[in-house]
PDB file of C-alpha atoms in Angstrom:
ATOM      1  CA  MET A  17       4.573 -22.814  14.278  1.00 36.00           C
ATOM      2  CA  SER A  18       3.388 -19.477  12.944  1.00 49.00           C
ATOM      3  CA  ASN A  19       1.321 -16.988  14.952  1.00 57.00           C
ATOM      4  CA  TYR A  20      -0.771 -16.501  11.826  1.00 53.00           C
ATOM      5  CA  PRO A  21      -3.538 -18.881  10.751  1.00 53.00           C
ATOM      6  CA  THR A  22      -3.461 -20.884   7.542  1.00 59.00           C
ATOM      7  CA  LEU A  23      -4.455 -18.805   4.529  1.00 61.00           C
ATOM      8  CA  PRO A  24      -7.313 -20.171   2.423  1.00 64.00           C
ATOM      9  CA  ILE A  25      -6.687 -20.502  -1.309  1.00 69.00           C
ATOM     10  CA  VAL A  26      -9.352 -18.772  -3.418  1.00 66.00           C
ATOM     11  CA  THR A  27     -10.015 -18.136  -7.111  1.00 68.00           C
ATOM     12  CA  ASP A  28     -11.470 -14.773  -8.105  1.00 60.00           C
ATOM     13  CA  GLU A  29     -13.725 -13.763 -10.994  1.00 62.00           C
ATOM     14  CA  THR A  30     -10.700 -13.256 -13.285  1.00 58.00           C
ATOM     15  CA  GLY A  31      -9.473 -16.810 -12.694  1.00 61.00           C
ATOM     16  CA  SER A  32      -6.558 -15.736 -10.490  1.00 58.00           C
ATOM     17  CA  THR A  33      -5.762 -18.103  -7.627  1.00 61.00           C
ATOM     18  CA  TYR A  34      -4.192 -16.614  -4.517  1.00 66.00           C
ATOM     19  CA  SER A  35      -3.875 -16.944  -0.761  1.00 77.00           C
ATOM     20  CA  GLU A  36      -6.699 -14.901   0.712  1.00 79.00           C
ATOM     21  CA  GLY A  37      -5.507 -12.347   3.256  1.00 84.00           C
ATOM     22  CA  MET A  38      -1.811 -12.431   2.274  1.00 87.00           C
ATOM     23  CA  ASN A  39      -0.098  -9.040   2.496  1.00 90.00           C
ATOM     24  CA  LEU A  40       1.465  -8.286  -0.900  1.00 90.00           C
ATOM     25  CA  LEU A  41       3.718  -5.435   0.308  1.00 91.00           C
ATOM     26  CA  VAL A  42       7.376  -6.075   1.115  1.00 90.00           C
ATOM     27  CA  ASN A  43       9.608  -3.799   3.227  1.00 91.00           C
ATOM     28  CA  ALA A  44       6.653  -2.532   5.284  1.00 91.00           C
ATOM     29  CA  SER A  45       6.279  -5.095   8.072  1.00 91.00           C
ATOM     30  CA  ARG A  46       8.704  -3.433  10.456  1.00 91.00           C
ATOM     31  CA  TYR A  47       6.345  -0.455  10.794  1.00 94.00           C
ATOM     32  CA  THR A  48       3.885  -1.210  13.588  1.00 93.00           C
ATOM     33  CA  GLU A  49       1.916   1.016  15.931  1.00 95.00           C
ATOM     34  CA  SER A  50       4.761   0.869  18.478  1.00 96.00           C
ATOM     35  CA  THR A  51       7.453   1.401  15.782  1.00 95.00           C
ATOM     36  CA  PRO A  52       5.833   3.469  13.003  1.00 97.00           C
ATOM     37  CA  PHE A  53       7.582   5.170  10.120  1.00 96.00           C
ATOM     38  CA  SER A  54       7.667   8.844  11.074  1.00 96.00           C
ATOM     39  CA  THR A  55       8.331  11.997   9.081  1.00 96.00           C
ATOM     40  CA  THR A  56       8.038  15.704   9.930  1.00 97.00           C
ATOM     41  CA  SER A  57       7.783  18.434   7.308  1.00 96.00           C
ATOM     42  CA  ASN A  58       6.267  21.837   6.661  1.00 95.00           C
ATOM     43  CA  LYS A  59       6.062  21.217   2.883  1.00 94.00           C
ATOM     44  CA  ARG A  60       2.621  21.618   1.338  1.00 93.00           C
ATOM     45  CA  ASP A  61       3.195  18.241  -0.358  1.00 92.00           C
ATOM     46  CA  ASN A  62       5.698  16.015   1.485  1.00 93.00           C
ATOM     47  CA  CYS A  63       5.932  12.985  -0.806  1.00 92.00           C
ATOM     48  CA  MET A  64       7.598   9.716   0.298  1.00 90.00           C
ATOM     49  CA  SER A  65       7.925   6.664  -1.915  1.00 86.00           C
ATOM     50  CA  SER A  66      10.551   4.997   0.264  1.00 88.00           C
ATOM     51  CA  PHE A  67      10.739   4.452   3.997  1.00 90.00           C
ATOM     52  CA  ASP A  68      14.213   4.451   5.516  1.00 90.00           C
ATOM     53  CA  GLY A  69      15.668   4.094   2.010  1.00 90.00           C
ATOM     54  CA  LYS A  70      13.561   1.077   0.976  1.00 91.00           C
ATOM     55  CA  PHE A  71      10.707   1.095  -1.511  1.00 91.00           C
ATOM     56  CA  ILE A  72       7.497  -0.560  -0.360  1.00 92.00           C
ATOM     57  CA  TYR A  73       6.194  -2.573  -3.290  1.00 91.00           C
ATOM     58  CA  SER A  74       4.500  -5.788  -4.335  1.00 90.00           C
ATOM     59  CA  PRO A  75       6.673  -8.406  -6.049  1.00 87.00           C
ATOM     60  CA  ALA A  76       3.391 -10.118  -7.055  1.00 87.00           C
ATOM     61  CA  PRO A  77       1.579  -8.829 -10.161  1.00 88.00           C
ATOM     62  CA  CYS A  78      -2.034  -7.805 -10.609  1.00 87.00           C
ATOM     63  CA  ARG A  79      -4.090  -8.601 -13.644  1.00 83.00           C
ATOM     64  CA  LYS A  80      -5.568  -5.525 -15.255  1.00 85.00           C
ATOM     65  CA  GLY A  81      -8.896  -4.797 -13.578  1.00 87.00           C
ATOM     66  CA  GLN A  82      -8.200  -7.208 -10.674  1.00 88.00           C
ATOM     67  CA  LYS A  83      -9.571  -6.076  -7.307  1.00 91.00           C
ATOM     68  CA  ILE A  84      -7.216  -5.379  -4.430  1.00 93.00           C
ATOM     69  CA  THR A  85      -7.944  -4.155  -0.913  1.00 95.00           C
ATOM     70  CA  LEU A  86      -5.689  -1.551   0.685  1.00 96.00           C
ATOM     71  CA  GLN A  87      -5.261  -0.682   4.334  1.00 96.00           C
ATOM     72  CA  ALA A  88      -2.931   1.477   6.407  1.00 96.00           C
ATOM     73  CA  LYS A  89      -2.971   3.341   9.689  1.00 97.00           C
ATOM     74  CA  SER A  90      -1.687   6.802  10.568  1.00 97.00           C
ATOM     75  CA  ASN A  91      -1.854   9.347  13.350  1.00 98.00           C
ATOM     76  CA  LEU A  92      -3.205  11.744  10.676  1.00 97.00           C
ATOM     77  CA  PRO A  93      -6.601  11.490   8.980  1.00 97.00           C
ATOM     78  CA  TRP A  94      -6.464  10.291   5.351  1.00 96.00           C
ATOM     79  CA  SER A  95      -7.223  13.109   2.940  1.00 94.00           C
ATOM     80  CA  ASP A  96      -9.921  12.938   0.298  1.00 91.00           C
ATOM     81  CA  TRP A  97      -8.025  15.458  -1.842  1.00 87.00           C
ATOM     82  CA  HIS A  98      -4.401  15.822  -3.007  1.00 87.00           C
ATOM     83  CA  VAL A  99      -3.067  19.243  -1.930  1.00 77.00           C
ATOM     84  CA  GLY A 100      -6.568  20.667  -1.586  1.00 71.00           C
ATOM     85  CA  PRO A 101      -7.910  23.358   0.736  1.00 70.00           C
ATOM     86  CA  ASN A 102      -8.755  20.762   3.414  1.00 75.00           C
ATOM     87  CA  SER A 103      -5.512  18.763   3.075  1.00 86.00           C
ATOM     88  CA  PRO A 104      -3.191  20.438   5.658  1.00 92.00           C
ATOM     89  CA  GLY A 105      -2.647  18.187   8.660  1.00 95.00           C
ATOM     90  CA  LYS A 106      -3.668  15.074   6.710  1.00 95.00           C
ATOM     91  CA  ALA A 107      -2.016  12.157   4.901  1.00 96.00           C
ATOM     92  CA  GLY A 108      -2.366  11.045   1.287  1.00 95.00           C
ATOM     93  CA  PHE A 109      -2.404   7.461  -0.045  1.00 94.00           C
ATOM     94  CA  TRP A 110      -0.988   6.713  -3.518  1.00 93.00           C
ATOM     95  CA  LEU A 111      -0.105   3.689  -5.612  1.00 92.00           C
ATOM     96  CA  TYR A 112       2.449   3.826  -8.423  1.00 92.00           C
ATOM     97  CA  TRP A 113       1.575   1.353 -11.193  1.00 92.00           C
ATOM     98  CA  GLY A 114       3.927  -0.002 -13.855  1.00 90.00           C
ATOM     99  CA  SER A 115       6.344  -2.796 -14.700  1.00 90.00           C
ATOM    100  CA  LYS A 116       7.969  -4.860 -11.949  1.00 89.00           C
ATOM    101  CA  GLU A 117      11.254  -2.997 -12.463  1.00 91.00           C
ATOM    102  CA  LYS A 118       9.542   0.375 -12.061  1.00 89.00           C
ATOM    103  CA  ALA A 119       7.637  -0.725  -8.933  1.00 89.00           C
ATOM    104  CA  MET A 120      10.781  -2.109  -7.278  1.00 89.00           C
ATOM    105  CA  ASN A 121      12.499   1.245  -7.833  1.00 89.00           C
ATOM    106  CA  GLY A 122       9.705   3.622  -6.812  1.00 88.00           C
ATOM    107  CA  GLN A 123       8.929   4.635 -10.393  1.00 88.00           C
ATOM    108  CA  TYR A 124       5.688   4.448 -12.315  1.00 88.00           C
ATOM    109  CA  ALA A 125       3.841   4.545 -15.602  1.00 86.00           C
ATOM    110  CA  TYR A 126       0.682   5.677 -13.797  1.00 87.00           C
ATOM    111  CA  ALA A 127       0.311   7.376 -10.387  1.00 90.00           C
ATOM    112  CA  GLN A 128      -3.023   6.977  -8.598  1.00 92.00           C
ATOM    113  CA  PHE A 129      -4.197   9.052  -5.626  1.00 94.00           C
ATOM    114  CA  ILE A 130      -6.725   7.103  -3.579  1.00 95.00           C
ATOM    115  CA  ALA A 131      -9.067   9.288  -1.558  1.00 93.00           C
ATOM    116  CA  GLY A 132      -9.396   8.653   2.148  1.00 93.00           C
ATOM    117  CA  ASP A 133     -12.388   9.274   4.368  1.00 92.00           C
ATOM    118  CA  ASP A 134     -10.929  11.616   7.018  1.00 92.00           C
ATOM    119  CA  THR A 135     -10.255   8.783   9.501  1.00 95.00           C
ATOM    120  CA  THR A 136      -6.867   7.508  10.690  1.00 97.00           C
ATOM    121  CA  ALA A 137      -7.550   3.911   9.547  1.00 96.00           C
ATOM    122  CA  PHE A 138      -7.478   3.696   5.745  1.00 95.00           C
ATOM    123  CA  SER A 139      -9.311   0.852   3.995  1.00 96.00           C
ATOM    124  CA  LYS A 140     -10.499   0.738   0.402  1.00 96.00           C
ATOM    125  CA  THR A 141     -11.023  -1.758  -2.418  1.00 96.00           C
ATOM    126  CA  ILE A 142      -9.962  -0.649  -5.900  1.00 95.00           C
ATOM    127  CA  SER A 143      -9.322  -2.259  -9.278  1.00 92.00           C
ATOM    128  CA  ALA A 144      -5.898  -2.426 -10.906  1.00 90.00           C
ATOM    129  CA  PRO A 145      -5.747  -0.068 -13.900  1.00 89.00           C
ATOM    130  CA  ASP A 146      -6.713  -1.517 -17.254  1.00 83.00           C
ATOM    131  CA  ASP A 147      -6.574   1.594 -19.423  1.00 77.00           C
ATOM    132  CA  ASP A 148      -4.183   3.037 -22.002  1.00 76.00           C
ATOM    133  CA  LEU A 149      -1.720   4.166 -19.322  1.00 71.00           C
ATOM    134  CA  VAL A 150      -0.619   0.547 -18.799  1.00 78.00           C
ATOM    135  CA  ALA A 151      -1.629  -0.815 -22.236  1.00 78.00           C
ATOM    136  CA  ASN A 152       1.821  -2.182 -23.037  1.00 82.00           C
ATOM    137  CA  LEU A 153       1.914  -4.363 -19.895  1.00 82.00           C
ATOM    138  CA  SER A 154       0.305  -7.793 -19.588  1.00 80.00           C
ATOM    139  CA  GLU A 155       0.534  -7.594 -15.785  1.00 84.00           C
ATOM    140  CA  VAL A 156       0.875  -4.535 -13.598  1.00 89.00           C
ATOM    141  CA  TYR A 157       2.875  -4.100 -10.421  1.00 91.00           C
ATOM    142  CA  PHE A 158       2.654  -1.367  -7.824  1.00 92.00           C
ATOM    143  CA  CYS A 159       4.591   0.430  -5.148  1.00 93.00           C
ATOM    144  CA  PHE A 160       3.333   2.563  -2.337  1.00 90.00           C
ATOM    145  CA  ARG A 161       3.632   6.301  -1.717  1.00 92.00           C
ATOM    146  CA  PHE A 162       2.526   8.464   1.215  1.00 92.00           C
ATOM    147  CA  ASN A 163       2.156  12.202   1.431  1.00 94.00           C
ATOM    148  CA  THR A 164       1.805  14.473   4.418  1.00 95.00           C
ATOM    149  CA  TYR A 165       0.237  17.852   3.775  1.00 95.00           C
ATOM    150  CA  SER A 166       0.935  21.180   5.461  1.00 94.00           C
ATOM    151  CA  ASP A 167      -0.104  24.793   4.912  1.00 93.00           C
ATOM    152  CA  GLY A 168       3.538  25.513   4.011  1.00 93.00           C
ATOM    153  CA  THR A 169       4.593  26.831   7.418  1.00 94.00           C
ATOM    154  CA  THR A 170       3.223  24.474  10.089  1.00 95.00           C
ATOM    155  CA  GLU A 171       5.272  21.331  10.737  1.00 96.00           C
ATOM    156  CA  VAL A 172       3.192  18.175  10.363  1.00 96.00           C
ATOM    157  CA  THR A 173       4.384  14.833  11.750  1.00 97.00           C
ATOM    158  CA  GLY A 174       2.992  11.785  10.015  1.00 97.00           C
ATOM    159  CA  LYS A 175       3.329   8.306  11.478  1.00 97.00           C
ATOM    160  CA  PHE A 176       2.435   5.246   9.385  1.00 97.00           C
ATOM    161  CA  TRP A 177       2.045   1.552  10.195  1.00 96.00           C
ATOM    162  CA  ASP A 178       0.174  -1.687   9.379  1.00 96.00           C
ATOM    163  CA  LEU A 179       0.430  -1.232   5.609  1.00 96.00           C
ATOM    164  CA  MET A 180      -1.301  -4.035   3.765  1.00 95.00           C
ATOM    165  CA  VAL A 181      -2.509  -4.685   0.238  1.00 94.00           C
ATOM    166  CA  GLU A 182      -4.241  -7.963  -0.558  1.00 93.00           C
ATOM    167  CA  TYR A 183      -5.925  -9.513  -3.562  1.00 90.00           C
ATOM    168  CA  GLY A 184      -9.721  -9.459  -3.581  1.00 89.00           C
ATOM    169  CA  ASP A 185     -12.432  -7.275  -2.121  1.00 91.00           C
ATOM    170  CA  LYS A 186     -12.378  -8.510   1.499  1.00 89.00           C
ATOM    171  CA  LYS A 187     -10.422  -6.768   4.240  1.00 92.00           C
ATOM    172  CA  HIS A 188      -8.599  -9.173   6.528  1.00 91.00           C
ATOM    173  CA  PRO A 189      -6.756  -8.421   9.778  1.00 91.00           C
ATOM    174  CA  TYR A 190      -3.287  -6.988   9.273  1.00 92.00           C
ATOM    175  CA  ARG A 191      -0.464  -9.482   8.853  1.00 89.00           C
ATOM    176  CA  PRO A 192       3.115  -8.946   7.645  1.00 89.00           C
ATOM    177  CA  ASN A 193       4.332 -10.102   4.259  1.00 86.00           C
ATOM    178  CA  PRO A 194       6.011 -13.514   4.671  1.00 80.00           C
ATOM    179  CA  ALA A 195       9.181 -12.278   2.936  1.00 82.00           C
ATOM    180  CA  ASP A 196       9.631  -9.696   5.716  1.00 84.00           C
ATOM    181  CA  LEU A 197       9.509 -12.287   8.491  1.00 77.00           C
ATOM    182  CA  VAL A 198      12.473 -14.206   9.870  1.00 63.00           C
ATOM    183  CA  GLY A 199      12.303 -17.469   7.968  1.00 50.00           C
ATOM    184  CA  GLY A 200      10.557 -15.861   5.000  1.00 50.00           C
ATOM    185  CA  TRP A 201       7.796 -17.824   3.344  1.00 42.00           C
ATOM    186  CA  SER A 202       8.317 -20.806   5.640  1.00 38.00           C
ATOM    187  CA  ALA A 203       7.022 -18.689   8.522  1.00 35.00           C
ATOM    188  CA  TYR A 204       3.527 -19.310   7.143  1.00 36.00           C
ATOM    189  CA  GLU A 205       1.862 -22.675   7.578  1.00 35.00           C
ATOM    190  CA  HIS A 206       0.403 -22.585   4.071  1.00 33.00           C
ATOM    191  CA  CYS A 207       0.897 -20.260   1.198  1.00 32.00           C
ATOM    192  CA  SER A 208       0.958 -20.865  -2.524  1.00 30.00           C
TER     193      SER A 208
END
């Protein structure tokens, strides 16, 4: 029996049916508060699209304009600006959007910085892009990127854990992606 409750099935305003509260990100579940991903750098813009050599991405597509809710935790506050005057000592949150092949390989057709609110717990609802940058795609996929920011001389250590992206505009408690668990999808009592 799973430690996680049954996931309700919902249909959103676009007609998409999904398991509410399911974490869409694979390769991220091993990073918890007690075992975070950690990186130290004095680069002004220390960009990471893979953790320990694995890309963190969603194998599930988004419809253009579909709402998703993002969350992550860090020891650093989440920056509201990419490489801005107030960025040193903070972390940046990005999504790379594109085809499934691009997302699985840390590449993108469109890179999106998502402003934080200067706290260490990131949570925000956004809409999948639906503009000309992804016009040739019927569905869009995404992968995750973090940045740590420094003044160029001071070493900054960023620790990251509890990464979760879910369909919809409600934030649910963190849970790992079923594919990352021993037993895979069967580790959940209900998921479709």
